[in-house]
JSON list of C-alpha atoms in Angstrom, two decimals:
[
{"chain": "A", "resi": 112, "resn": "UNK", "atom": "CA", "xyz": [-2.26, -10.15, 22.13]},
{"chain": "A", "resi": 113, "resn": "UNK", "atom": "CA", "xyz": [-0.12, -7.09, 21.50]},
{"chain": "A", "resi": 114, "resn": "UNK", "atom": "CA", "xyz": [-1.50, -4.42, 19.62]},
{"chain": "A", "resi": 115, "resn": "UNK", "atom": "CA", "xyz": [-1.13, -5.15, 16.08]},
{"chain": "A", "resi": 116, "resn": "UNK", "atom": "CA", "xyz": [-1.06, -8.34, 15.87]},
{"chain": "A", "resi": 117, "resn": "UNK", "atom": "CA", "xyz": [-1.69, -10.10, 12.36]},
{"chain": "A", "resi": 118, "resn": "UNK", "atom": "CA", "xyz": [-2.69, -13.59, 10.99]},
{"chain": "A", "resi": 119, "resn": "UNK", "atom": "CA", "xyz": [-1.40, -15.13, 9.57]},
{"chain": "A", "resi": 120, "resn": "UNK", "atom": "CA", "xyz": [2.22, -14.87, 10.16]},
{"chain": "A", "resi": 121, "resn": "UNK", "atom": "CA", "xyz": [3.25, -16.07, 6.33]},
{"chain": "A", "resi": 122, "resn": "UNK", "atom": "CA", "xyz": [0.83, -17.05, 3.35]},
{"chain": "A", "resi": 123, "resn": "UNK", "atom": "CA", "xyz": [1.78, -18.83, 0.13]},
{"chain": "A", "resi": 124, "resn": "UNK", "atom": "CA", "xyz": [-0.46, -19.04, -2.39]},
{"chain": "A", "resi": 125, "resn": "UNK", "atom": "CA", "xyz": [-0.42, -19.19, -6.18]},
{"chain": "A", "resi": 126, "resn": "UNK", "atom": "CA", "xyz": [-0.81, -16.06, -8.49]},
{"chain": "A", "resi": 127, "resn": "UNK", "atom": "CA", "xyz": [-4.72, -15.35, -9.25]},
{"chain": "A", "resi": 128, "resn": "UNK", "atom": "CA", "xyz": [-5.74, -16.73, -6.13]},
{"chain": "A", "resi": 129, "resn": "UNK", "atom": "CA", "xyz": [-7.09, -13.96, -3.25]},
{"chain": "A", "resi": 130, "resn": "UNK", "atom": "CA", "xyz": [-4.92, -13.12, -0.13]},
{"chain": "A", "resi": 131, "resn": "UNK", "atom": "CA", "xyz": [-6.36, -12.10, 2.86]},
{"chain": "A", "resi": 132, "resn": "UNK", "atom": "CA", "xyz": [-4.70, -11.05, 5.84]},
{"chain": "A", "resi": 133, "resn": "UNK", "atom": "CA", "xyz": [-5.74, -9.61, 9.33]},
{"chain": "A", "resi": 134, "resn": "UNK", "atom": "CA", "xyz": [-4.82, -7.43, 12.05]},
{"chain": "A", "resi": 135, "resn": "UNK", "atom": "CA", "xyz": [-6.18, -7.37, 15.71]},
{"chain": "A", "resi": 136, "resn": "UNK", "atom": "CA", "xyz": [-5.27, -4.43, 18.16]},
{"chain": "A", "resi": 137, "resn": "UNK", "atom": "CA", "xyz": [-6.12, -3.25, 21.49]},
{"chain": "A", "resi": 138, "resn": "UNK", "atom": "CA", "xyz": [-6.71, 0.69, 21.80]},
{"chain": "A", "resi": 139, "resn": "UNK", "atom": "CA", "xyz": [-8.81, 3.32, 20.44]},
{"chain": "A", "resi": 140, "resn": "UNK", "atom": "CA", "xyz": [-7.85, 4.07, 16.92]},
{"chain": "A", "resi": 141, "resn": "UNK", "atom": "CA", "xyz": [-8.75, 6.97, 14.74]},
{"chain": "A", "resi": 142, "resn": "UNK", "atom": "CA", "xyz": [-7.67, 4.95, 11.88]},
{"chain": "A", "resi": 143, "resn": "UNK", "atom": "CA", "xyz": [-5.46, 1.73, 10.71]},
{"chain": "A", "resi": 144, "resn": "UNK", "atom": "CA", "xyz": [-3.05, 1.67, 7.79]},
{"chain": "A", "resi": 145, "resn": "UNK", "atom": "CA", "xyz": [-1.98, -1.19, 6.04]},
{"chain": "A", "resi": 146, "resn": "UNK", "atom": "CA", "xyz": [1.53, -0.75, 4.60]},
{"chain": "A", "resi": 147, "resn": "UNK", "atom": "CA", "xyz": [3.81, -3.36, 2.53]},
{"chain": "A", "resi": 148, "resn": "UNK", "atom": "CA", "xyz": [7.10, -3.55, 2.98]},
{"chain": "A", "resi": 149, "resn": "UNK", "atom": "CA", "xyz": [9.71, -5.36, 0.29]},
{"chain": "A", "resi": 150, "resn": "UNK", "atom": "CA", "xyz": [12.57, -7.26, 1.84]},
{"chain": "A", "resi": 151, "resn": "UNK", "atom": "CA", "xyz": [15.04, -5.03, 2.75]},
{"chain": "A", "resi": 152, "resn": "UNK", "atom": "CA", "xyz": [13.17, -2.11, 1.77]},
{"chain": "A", "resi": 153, "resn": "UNK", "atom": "CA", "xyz": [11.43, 0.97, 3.28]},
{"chain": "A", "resi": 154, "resn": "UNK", "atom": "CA", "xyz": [7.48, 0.64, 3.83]},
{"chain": "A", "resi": 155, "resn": "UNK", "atom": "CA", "xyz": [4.67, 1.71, 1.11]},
{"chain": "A", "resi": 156, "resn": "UNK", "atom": "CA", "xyz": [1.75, 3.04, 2.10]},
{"chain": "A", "resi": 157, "resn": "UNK", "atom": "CA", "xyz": [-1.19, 1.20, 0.58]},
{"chain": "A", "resi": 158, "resn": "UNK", "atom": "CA", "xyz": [-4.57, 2.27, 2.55]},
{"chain": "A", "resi": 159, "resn": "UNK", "atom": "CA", "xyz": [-5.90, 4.22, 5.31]},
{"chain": "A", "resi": 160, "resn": "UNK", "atom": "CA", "xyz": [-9.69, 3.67, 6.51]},
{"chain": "A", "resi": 161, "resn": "UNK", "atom": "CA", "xyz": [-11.36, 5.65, 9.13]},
{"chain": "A", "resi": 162, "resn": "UNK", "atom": "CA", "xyz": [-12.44, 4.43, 12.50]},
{"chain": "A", "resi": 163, "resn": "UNK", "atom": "CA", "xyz": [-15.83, 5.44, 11.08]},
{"chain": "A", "resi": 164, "resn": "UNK", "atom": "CA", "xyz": [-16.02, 3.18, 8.14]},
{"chain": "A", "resi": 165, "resn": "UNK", "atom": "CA", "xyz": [-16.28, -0.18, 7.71]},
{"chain": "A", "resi": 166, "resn": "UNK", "atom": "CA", "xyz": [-14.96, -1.26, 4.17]},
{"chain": "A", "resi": 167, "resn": "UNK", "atom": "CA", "xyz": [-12.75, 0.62, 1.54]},
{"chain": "A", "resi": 168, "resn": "UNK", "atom": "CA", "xyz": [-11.39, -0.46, -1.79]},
{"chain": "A", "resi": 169, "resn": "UNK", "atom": "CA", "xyz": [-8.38, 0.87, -3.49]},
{"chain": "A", "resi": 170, "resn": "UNK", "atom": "CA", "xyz": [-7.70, -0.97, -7.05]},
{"chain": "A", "resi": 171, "resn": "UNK", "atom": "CA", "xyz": [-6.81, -4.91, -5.83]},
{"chain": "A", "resi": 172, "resn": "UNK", "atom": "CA", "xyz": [-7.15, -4.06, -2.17]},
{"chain": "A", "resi": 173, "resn": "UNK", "atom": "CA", "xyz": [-10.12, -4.09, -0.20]},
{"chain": "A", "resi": 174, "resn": "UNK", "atom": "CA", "xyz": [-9.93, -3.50, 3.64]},
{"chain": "A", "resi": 175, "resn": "UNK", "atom": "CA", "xyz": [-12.45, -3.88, 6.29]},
{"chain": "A", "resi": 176, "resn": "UNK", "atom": "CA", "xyz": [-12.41, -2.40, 10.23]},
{"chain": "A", "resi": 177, "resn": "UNK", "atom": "CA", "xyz": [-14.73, -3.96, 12.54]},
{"chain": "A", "resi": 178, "resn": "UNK", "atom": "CA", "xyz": [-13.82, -1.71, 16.04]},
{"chain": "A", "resi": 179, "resn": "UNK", "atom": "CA", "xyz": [-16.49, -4.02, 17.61]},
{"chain": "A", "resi": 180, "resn": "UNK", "atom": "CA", "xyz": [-13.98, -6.40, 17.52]},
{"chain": "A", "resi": 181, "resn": "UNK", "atom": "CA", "xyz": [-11.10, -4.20, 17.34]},
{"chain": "A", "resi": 182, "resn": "UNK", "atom": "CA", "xyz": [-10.00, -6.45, 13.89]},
{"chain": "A", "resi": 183, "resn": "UNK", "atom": "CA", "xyz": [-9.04, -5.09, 10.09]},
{"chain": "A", "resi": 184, "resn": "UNK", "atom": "CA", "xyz": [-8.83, -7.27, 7.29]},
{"chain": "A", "resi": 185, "resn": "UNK", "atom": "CA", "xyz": [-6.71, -6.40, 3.76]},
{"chain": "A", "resi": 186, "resn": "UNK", "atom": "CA", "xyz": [-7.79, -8.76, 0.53]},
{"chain": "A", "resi": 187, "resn": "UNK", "atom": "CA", "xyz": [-5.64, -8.34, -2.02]},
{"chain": "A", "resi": 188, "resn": "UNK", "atom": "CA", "xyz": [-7.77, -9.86, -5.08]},
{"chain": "A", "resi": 189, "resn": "UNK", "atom": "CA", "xyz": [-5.92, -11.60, -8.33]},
{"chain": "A", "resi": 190, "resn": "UNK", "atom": "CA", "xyz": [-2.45, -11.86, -6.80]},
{"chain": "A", "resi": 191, "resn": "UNK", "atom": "CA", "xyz": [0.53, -11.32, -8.86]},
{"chain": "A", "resi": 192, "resn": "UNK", "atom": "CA", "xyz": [4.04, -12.66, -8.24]},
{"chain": "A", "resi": 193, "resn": "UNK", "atom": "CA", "xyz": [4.99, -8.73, -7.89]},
{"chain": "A", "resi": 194, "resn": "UNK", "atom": "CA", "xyz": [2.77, -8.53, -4.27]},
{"chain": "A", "resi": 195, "resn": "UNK", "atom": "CA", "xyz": [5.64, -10.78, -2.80]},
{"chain": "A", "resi": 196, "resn": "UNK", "atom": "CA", "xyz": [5.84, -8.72, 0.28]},
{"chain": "A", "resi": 197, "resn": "UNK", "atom": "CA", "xyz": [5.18, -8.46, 4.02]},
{"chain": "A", "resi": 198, "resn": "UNK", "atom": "CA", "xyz": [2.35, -6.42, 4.89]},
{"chain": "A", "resi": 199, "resn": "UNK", "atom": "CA", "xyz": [2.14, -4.39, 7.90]},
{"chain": "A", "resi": 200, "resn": "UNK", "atom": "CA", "xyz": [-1.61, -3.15, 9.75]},
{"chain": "A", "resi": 201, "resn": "UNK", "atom": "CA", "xyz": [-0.71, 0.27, 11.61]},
{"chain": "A", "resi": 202, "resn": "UNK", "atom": "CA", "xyz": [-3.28, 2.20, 13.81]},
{"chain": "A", "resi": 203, "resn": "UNK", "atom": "CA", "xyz": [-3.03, 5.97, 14.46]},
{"chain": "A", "resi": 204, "resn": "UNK", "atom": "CA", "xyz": [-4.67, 7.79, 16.93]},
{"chain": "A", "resi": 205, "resn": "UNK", "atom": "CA", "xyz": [-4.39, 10.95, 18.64]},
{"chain": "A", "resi": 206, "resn": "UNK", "atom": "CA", "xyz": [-0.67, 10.92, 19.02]},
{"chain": "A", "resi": 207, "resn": "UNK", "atom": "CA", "xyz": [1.91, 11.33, 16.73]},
{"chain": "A", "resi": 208, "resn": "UNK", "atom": "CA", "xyz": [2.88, 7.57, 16.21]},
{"chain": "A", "resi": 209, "resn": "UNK", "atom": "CA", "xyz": [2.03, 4.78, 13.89]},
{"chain": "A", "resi": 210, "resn": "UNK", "atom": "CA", "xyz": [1.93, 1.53, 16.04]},
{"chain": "A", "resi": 211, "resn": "UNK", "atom": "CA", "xyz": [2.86, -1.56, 13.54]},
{"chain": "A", "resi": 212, "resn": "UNK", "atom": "CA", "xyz": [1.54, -4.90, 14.31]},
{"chain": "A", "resi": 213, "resn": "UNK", "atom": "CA", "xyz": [3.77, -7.87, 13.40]},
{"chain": "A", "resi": 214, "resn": "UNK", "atom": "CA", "xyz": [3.50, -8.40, 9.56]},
{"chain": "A", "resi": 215, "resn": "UNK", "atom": "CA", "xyz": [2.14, -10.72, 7.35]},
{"chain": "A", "resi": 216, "resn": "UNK", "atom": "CA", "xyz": [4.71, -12.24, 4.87]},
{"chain": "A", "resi": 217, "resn": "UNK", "atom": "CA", "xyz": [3.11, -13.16, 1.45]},
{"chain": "A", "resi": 218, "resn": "UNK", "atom": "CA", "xyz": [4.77, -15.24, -0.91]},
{"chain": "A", "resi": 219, "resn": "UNK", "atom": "CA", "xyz": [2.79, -15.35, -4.54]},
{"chain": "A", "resi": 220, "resn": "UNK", "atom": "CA", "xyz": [4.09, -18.17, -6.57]},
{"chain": "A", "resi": 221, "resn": "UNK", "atom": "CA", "xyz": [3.77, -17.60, -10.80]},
{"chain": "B", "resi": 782, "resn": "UNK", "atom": "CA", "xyz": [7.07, 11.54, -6.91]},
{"chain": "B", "resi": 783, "resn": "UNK", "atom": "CA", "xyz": [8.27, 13.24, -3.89]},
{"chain": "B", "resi": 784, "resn": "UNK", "atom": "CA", "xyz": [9.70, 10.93, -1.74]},
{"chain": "B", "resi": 785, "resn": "UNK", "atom": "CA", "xyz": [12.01, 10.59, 1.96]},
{"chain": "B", "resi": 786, "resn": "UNK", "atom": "CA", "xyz": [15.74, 9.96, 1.20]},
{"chain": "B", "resi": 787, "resn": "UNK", "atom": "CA", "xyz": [18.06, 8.48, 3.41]},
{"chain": "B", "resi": 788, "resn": "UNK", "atom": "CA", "xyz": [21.70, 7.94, 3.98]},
{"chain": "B", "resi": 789, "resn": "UNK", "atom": "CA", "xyz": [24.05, 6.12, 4.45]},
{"chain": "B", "resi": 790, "resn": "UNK", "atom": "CA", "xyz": [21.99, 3.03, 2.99]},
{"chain": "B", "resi": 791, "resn": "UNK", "atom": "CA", "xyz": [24.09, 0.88, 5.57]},
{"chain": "B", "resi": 792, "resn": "UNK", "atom": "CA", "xyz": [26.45, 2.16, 7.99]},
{"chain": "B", "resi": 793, "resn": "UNK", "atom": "CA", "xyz": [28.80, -0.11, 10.12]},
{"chain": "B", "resi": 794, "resn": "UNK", "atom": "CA", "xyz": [30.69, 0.99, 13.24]},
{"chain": "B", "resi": 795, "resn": "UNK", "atom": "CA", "xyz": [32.32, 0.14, 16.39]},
{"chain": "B", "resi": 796, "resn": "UNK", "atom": "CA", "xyz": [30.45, -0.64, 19.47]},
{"chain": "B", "resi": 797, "resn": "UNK", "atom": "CA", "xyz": [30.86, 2.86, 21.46]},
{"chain": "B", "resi": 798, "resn": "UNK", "atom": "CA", "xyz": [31.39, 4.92, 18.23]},
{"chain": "B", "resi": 799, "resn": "UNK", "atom": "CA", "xyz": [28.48, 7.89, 17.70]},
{"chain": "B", "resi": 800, "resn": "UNK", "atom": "CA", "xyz": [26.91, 7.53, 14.55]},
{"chain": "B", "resi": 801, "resn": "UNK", "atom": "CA", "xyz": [24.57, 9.87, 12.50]},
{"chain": "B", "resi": 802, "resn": "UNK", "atom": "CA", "xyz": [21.36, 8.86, 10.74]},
{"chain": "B", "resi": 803, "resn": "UNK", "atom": "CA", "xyz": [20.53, 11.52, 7.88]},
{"chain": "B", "resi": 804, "resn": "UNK", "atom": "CA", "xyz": [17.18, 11.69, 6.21]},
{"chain": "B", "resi": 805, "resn": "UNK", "atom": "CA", "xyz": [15.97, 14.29, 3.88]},
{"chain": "B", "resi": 806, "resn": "UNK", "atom": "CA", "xyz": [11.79, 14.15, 4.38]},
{"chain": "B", "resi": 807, "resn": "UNK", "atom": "CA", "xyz": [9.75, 15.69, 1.63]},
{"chain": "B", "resi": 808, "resn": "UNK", "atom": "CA", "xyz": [9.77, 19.06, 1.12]},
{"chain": "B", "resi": 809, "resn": "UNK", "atom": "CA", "xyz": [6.66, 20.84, 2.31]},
{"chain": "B", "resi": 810, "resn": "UNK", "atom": "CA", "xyz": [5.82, 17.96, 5.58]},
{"chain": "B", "resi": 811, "resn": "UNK", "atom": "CA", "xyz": [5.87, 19.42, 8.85]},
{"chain": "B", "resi": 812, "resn": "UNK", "atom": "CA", "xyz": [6.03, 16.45, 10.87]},
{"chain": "B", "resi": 813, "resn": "UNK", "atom": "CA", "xyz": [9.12, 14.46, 10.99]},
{"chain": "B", "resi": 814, "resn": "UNK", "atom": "CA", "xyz": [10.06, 10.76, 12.58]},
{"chain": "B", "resi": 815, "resn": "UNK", "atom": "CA", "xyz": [12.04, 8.33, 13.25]},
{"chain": "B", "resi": 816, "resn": "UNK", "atom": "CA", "xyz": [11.66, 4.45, 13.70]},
{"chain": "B", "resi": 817, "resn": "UNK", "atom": "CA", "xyz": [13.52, 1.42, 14.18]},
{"chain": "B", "resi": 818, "resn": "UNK", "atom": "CA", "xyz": [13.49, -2.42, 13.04]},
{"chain": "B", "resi": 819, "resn": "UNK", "atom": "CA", "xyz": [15.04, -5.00, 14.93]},
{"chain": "B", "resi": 820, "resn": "UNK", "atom": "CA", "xyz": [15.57, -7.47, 11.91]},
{"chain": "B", "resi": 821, "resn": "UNK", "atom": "CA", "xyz": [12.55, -10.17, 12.04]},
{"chain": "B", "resi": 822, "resn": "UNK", "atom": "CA", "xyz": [10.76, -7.86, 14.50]},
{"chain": "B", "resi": 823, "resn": "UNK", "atom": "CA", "xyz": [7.98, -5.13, 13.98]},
{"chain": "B", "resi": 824, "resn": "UNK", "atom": "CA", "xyz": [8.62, -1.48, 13.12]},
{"chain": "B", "resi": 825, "resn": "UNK", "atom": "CA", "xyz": [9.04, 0.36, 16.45]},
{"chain": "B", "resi": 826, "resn": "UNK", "atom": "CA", "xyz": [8.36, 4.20, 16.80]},
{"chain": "B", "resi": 827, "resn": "UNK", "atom": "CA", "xyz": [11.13, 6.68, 18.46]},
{"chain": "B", "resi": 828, "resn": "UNK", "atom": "CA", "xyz": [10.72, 9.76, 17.95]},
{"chain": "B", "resi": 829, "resn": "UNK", "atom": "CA", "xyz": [8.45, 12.24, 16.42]},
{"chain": "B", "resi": 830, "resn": "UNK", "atom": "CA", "xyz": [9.61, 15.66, 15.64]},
{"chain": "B", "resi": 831, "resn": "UNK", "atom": "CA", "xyz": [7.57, 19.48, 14.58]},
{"chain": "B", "resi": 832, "resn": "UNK", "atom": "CA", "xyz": [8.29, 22.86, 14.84]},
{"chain": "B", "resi": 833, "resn": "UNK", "atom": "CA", "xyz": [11.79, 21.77, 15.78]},
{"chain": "B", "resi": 834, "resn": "UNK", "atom": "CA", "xyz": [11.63, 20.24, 18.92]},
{"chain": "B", "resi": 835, "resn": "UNK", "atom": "CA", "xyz": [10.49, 16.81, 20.53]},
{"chain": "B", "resi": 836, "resn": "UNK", "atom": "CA", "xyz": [6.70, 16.15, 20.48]},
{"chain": "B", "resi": 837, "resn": "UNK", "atom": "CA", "xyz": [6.51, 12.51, 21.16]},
{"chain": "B", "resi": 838, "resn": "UNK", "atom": "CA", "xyz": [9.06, 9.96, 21.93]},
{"chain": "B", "resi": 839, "resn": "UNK", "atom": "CA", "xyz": [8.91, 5.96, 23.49]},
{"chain": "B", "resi": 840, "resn": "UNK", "atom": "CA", "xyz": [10.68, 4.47, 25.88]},
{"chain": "B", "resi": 841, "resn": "UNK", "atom": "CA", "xyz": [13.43, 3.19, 23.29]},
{"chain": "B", "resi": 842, "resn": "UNK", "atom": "CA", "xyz": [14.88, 6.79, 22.72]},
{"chain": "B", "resi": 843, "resn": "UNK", "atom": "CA", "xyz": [16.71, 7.48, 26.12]},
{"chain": "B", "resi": 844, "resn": "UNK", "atom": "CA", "xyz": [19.36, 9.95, 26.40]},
{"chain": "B", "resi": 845, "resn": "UNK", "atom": "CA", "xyz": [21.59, 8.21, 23.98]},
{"chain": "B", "resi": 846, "resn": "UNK", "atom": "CA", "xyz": [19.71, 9.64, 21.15]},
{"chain": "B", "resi": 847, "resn": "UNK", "atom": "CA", "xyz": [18.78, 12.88, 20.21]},
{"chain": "B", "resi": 848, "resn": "UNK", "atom": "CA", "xyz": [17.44, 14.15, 17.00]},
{"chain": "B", "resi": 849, "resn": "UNK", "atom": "CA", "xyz": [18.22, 17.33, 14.86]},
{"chain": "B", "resi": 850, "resn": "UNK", "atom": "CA", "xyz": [16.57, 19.40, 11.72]},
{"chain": "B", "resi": 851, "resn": "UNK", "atom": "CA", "xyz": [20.45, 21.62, 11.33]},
{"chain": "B", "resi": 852, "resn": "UNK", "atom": "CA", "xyz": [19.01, 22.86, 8.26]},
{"chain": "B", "resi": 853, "resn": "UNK", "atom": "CA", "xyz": [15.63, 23.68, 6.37]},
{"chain": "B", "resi": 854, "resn": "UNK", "atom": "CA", "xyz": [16.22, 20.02, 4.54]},
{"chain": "B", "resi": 855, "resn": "UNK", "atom": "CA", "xyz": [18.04, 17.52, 6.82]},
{"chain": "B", "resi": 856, "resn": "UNK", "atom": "CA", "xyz": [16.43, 15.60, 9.50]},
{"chain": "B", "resi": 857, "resn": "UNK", "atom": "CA", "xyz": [18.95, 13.34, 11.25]},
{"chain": "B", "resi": 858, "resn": "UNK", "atom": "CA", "xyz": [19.23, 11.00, 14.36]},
{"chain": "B", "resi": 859, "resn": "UNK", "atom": "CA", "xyz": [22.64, 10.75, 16.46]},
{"chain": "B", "resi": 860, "resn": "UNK", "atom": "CA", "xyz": [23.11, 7.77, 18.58]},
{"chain": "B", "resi": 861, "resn": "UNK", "atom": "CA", "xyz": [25.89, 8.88, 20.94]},
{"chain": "B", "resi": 862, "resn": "UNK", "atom": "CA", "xyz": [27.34, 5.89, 22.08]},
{"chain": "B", "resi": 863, "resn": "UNK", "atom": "CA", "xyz": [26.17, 2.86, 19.67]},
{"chain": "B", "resi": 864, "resn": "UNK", "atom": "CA", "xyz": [25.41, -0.22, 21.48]},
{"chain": "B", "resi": 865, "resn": "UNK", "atom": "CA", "xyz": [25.29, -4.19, 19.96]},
{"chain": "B", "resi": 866, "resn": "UNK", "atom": "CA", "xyz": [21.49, -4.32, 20.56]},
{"chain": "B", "resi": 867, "resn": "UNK", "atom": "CA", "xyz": [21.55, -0.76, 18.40]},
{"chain": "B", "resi": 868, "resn": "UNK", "atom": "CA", "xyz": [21.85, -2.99, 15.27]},
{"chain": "B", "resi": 869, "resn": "UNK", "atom": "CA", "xyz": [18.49, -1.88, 13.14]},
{"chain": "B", "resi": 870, "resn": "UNK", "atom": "CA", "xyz": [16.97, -1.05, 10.13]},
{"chain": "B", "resi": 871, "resn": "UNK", "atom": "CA", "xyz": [16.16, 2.84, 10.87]},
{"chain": "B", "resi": 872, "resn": "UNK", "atom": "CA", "xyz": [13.34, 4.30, 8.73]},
{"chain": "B", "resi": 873, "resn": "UNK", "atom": "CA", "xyz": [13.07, 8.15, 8.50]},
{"chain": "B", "resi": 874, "resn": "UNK", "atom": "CA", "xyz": [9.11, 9.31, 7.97]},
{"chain": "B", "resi": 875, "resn": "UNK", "atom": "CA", "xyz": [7.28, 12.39, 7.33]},
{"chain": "B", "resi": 876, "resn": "UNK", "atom": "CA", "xyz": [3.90, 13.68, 7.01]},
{"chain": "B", "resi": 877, "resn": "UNK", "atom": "CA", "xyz": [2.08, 17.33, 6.26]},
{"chain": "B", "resi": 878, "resn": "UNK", "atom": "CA", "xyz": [-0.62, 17.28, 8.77]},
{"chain": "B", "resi": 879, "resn": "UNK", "atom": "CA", "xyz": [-0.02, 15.77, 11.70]},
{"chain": "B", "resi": 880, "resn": "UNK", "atom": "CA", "xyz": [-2.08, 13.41, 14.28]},
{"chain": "B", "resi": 881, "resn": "UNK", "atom": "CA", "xyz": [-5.06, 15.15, 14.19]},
{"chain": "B", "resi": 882, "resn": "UNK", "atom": "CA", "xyz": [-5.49, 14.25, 10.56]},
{"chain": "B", "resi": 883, "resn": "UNK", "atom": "CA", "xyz": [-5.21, 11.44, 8.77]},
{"chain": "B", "resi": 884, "resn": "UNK", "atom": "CA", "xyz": [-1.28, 10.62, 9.77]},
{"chain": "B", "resi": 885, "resn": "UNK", "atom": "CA", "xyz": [0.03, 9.01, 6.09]},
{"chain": "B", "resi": 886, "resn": "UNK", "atom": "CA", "xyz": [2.93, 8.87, 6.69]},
{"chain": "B", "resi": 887, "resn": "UNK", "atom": "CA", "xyz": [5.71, 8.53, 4.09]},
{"chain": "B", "resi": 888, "resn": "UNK", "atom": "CA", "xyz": [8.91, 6.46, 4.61]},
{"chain": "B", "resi": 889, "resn": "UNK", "atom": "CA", "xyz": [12.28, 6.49, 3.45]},
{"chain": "B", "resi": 890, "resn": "UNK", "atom": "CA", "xyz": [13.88, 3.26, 2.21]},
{"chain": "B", "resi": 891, "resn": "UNK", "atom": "CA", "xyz": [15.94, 2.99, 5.98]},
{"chain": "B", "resi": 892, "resn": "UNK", "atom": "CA", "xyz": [19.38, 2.73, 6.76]},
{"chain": "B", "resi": 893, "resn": "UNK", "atom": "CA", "xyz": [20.52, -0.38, 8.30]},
{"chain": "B", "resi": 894, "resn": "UNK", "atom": "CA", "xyz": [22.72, -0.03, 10.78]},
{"chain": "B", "resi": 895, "resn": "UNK", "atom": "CA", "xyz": [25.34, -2.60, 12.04]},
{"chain": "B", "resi": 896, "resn": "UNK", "atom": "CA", "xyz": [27.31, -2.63, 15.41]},
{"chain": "B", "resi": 897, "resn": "UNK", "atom": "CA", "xyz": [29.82, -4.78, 15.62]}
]
């Protein structure tokens, strides 16, 4: 897989219900972003988490990094029809770049 | 909020024309970039930019593109000679500390560009 890659491609669920999406990649990371991105739109930064942590929460989102398995997981808890969005894992390391993986397109129905 | 402003919003021109990509990044970030979206595809770096010269840039930024901060305010990207597979959304980012640090980086809302 390329680095970056996420699963699944697109989710559709119902508002209330938990969304979880995940990102694989392939290199040493110093950390991994998860960003959301509205259609058409620029990219949000939501959460950064450390290559030396494990889980961190920010309001609805929760992310974990496992860099065992080189995997990072963002739950986004009570979903409302406003988190519509595709989300996009990002890993930084000692260079300048972001590297994006492929994006997760949620669809929250009310 | 601070935030990265860019223009045009959406810029269309002729296969062969140069076109310039302006982006104003937030005020006091050192660290300035540039990337591009192929439209279904994944957001692909090109160029990073501190201390007003080149300090990272991928294999999509060949001499066809250059980069420029004219002023203490403007960032922009020039593609000389604009080709079809040139069509893009093209984000403008910034960040205060760069990769040694935690690299948040802060986008603009991207100007989509269309060669026709």
């Amino acid at each position: 897989s390329q680095q970056g890659e996420e699963d699944p491609q697109a989710l559709s669920i119902q508002e209330g219900e938990n969304a979880t999406m995940n990102c694989s990649y392939k290199t040493s990371i110093n950390n991994l972003q998860w960003y959301r991105q509205n259609s058409g739109r620029g990219l949000v930064h939501l959460i950064l988490i450390r290559s030396n942590e494990r889980e961190k929460h920010s309001g609805r989102l929760r992310v974990t990094l496992d860099t065992s398995k080189k995997s990072s997981s963002l739950l986004i808890t009570a979903s409302r029809a406003a988190d519509t969005a595709s989300y996009f894992c990002a890993t930084g390391d000692n260079t300048d770049k972001l590297i994006f993986g492929t994006g997760t397109r949620l669809q929250v129905f009310p | 909020e601070p935030e990265v402003t860019q223009t045009p919003s959406h810029q269309v021109t002729q296969m062969g024309q140069e076109v310039i990509l302006r982006c104003v990044p937030i005020s006091n970030h050192l660290y300035f970039y540039w990337y591009r979206q192929i439209l279904g595809q994944k957001v692909e770096f090109l160029v990073s930019f501190y201390n007003n010269e080149i300090s990272e840039k991928s294999e999509i930024f060949d001499d066809q593109f250059s980069v420029e901060r004219p002023d203490g305010s403007n960032f922009t990207l020039k593609i000389r000679s604009t080709k079809l597979e040139d069509s893009a959304m093209y984000f403008c980012a910034s960040t205060r500390q760069g990769p040694a640090a935690e690299n948040i980086q802060y986008f603009g809302a991207g100007t989509r560009l269309s060669v026709l």
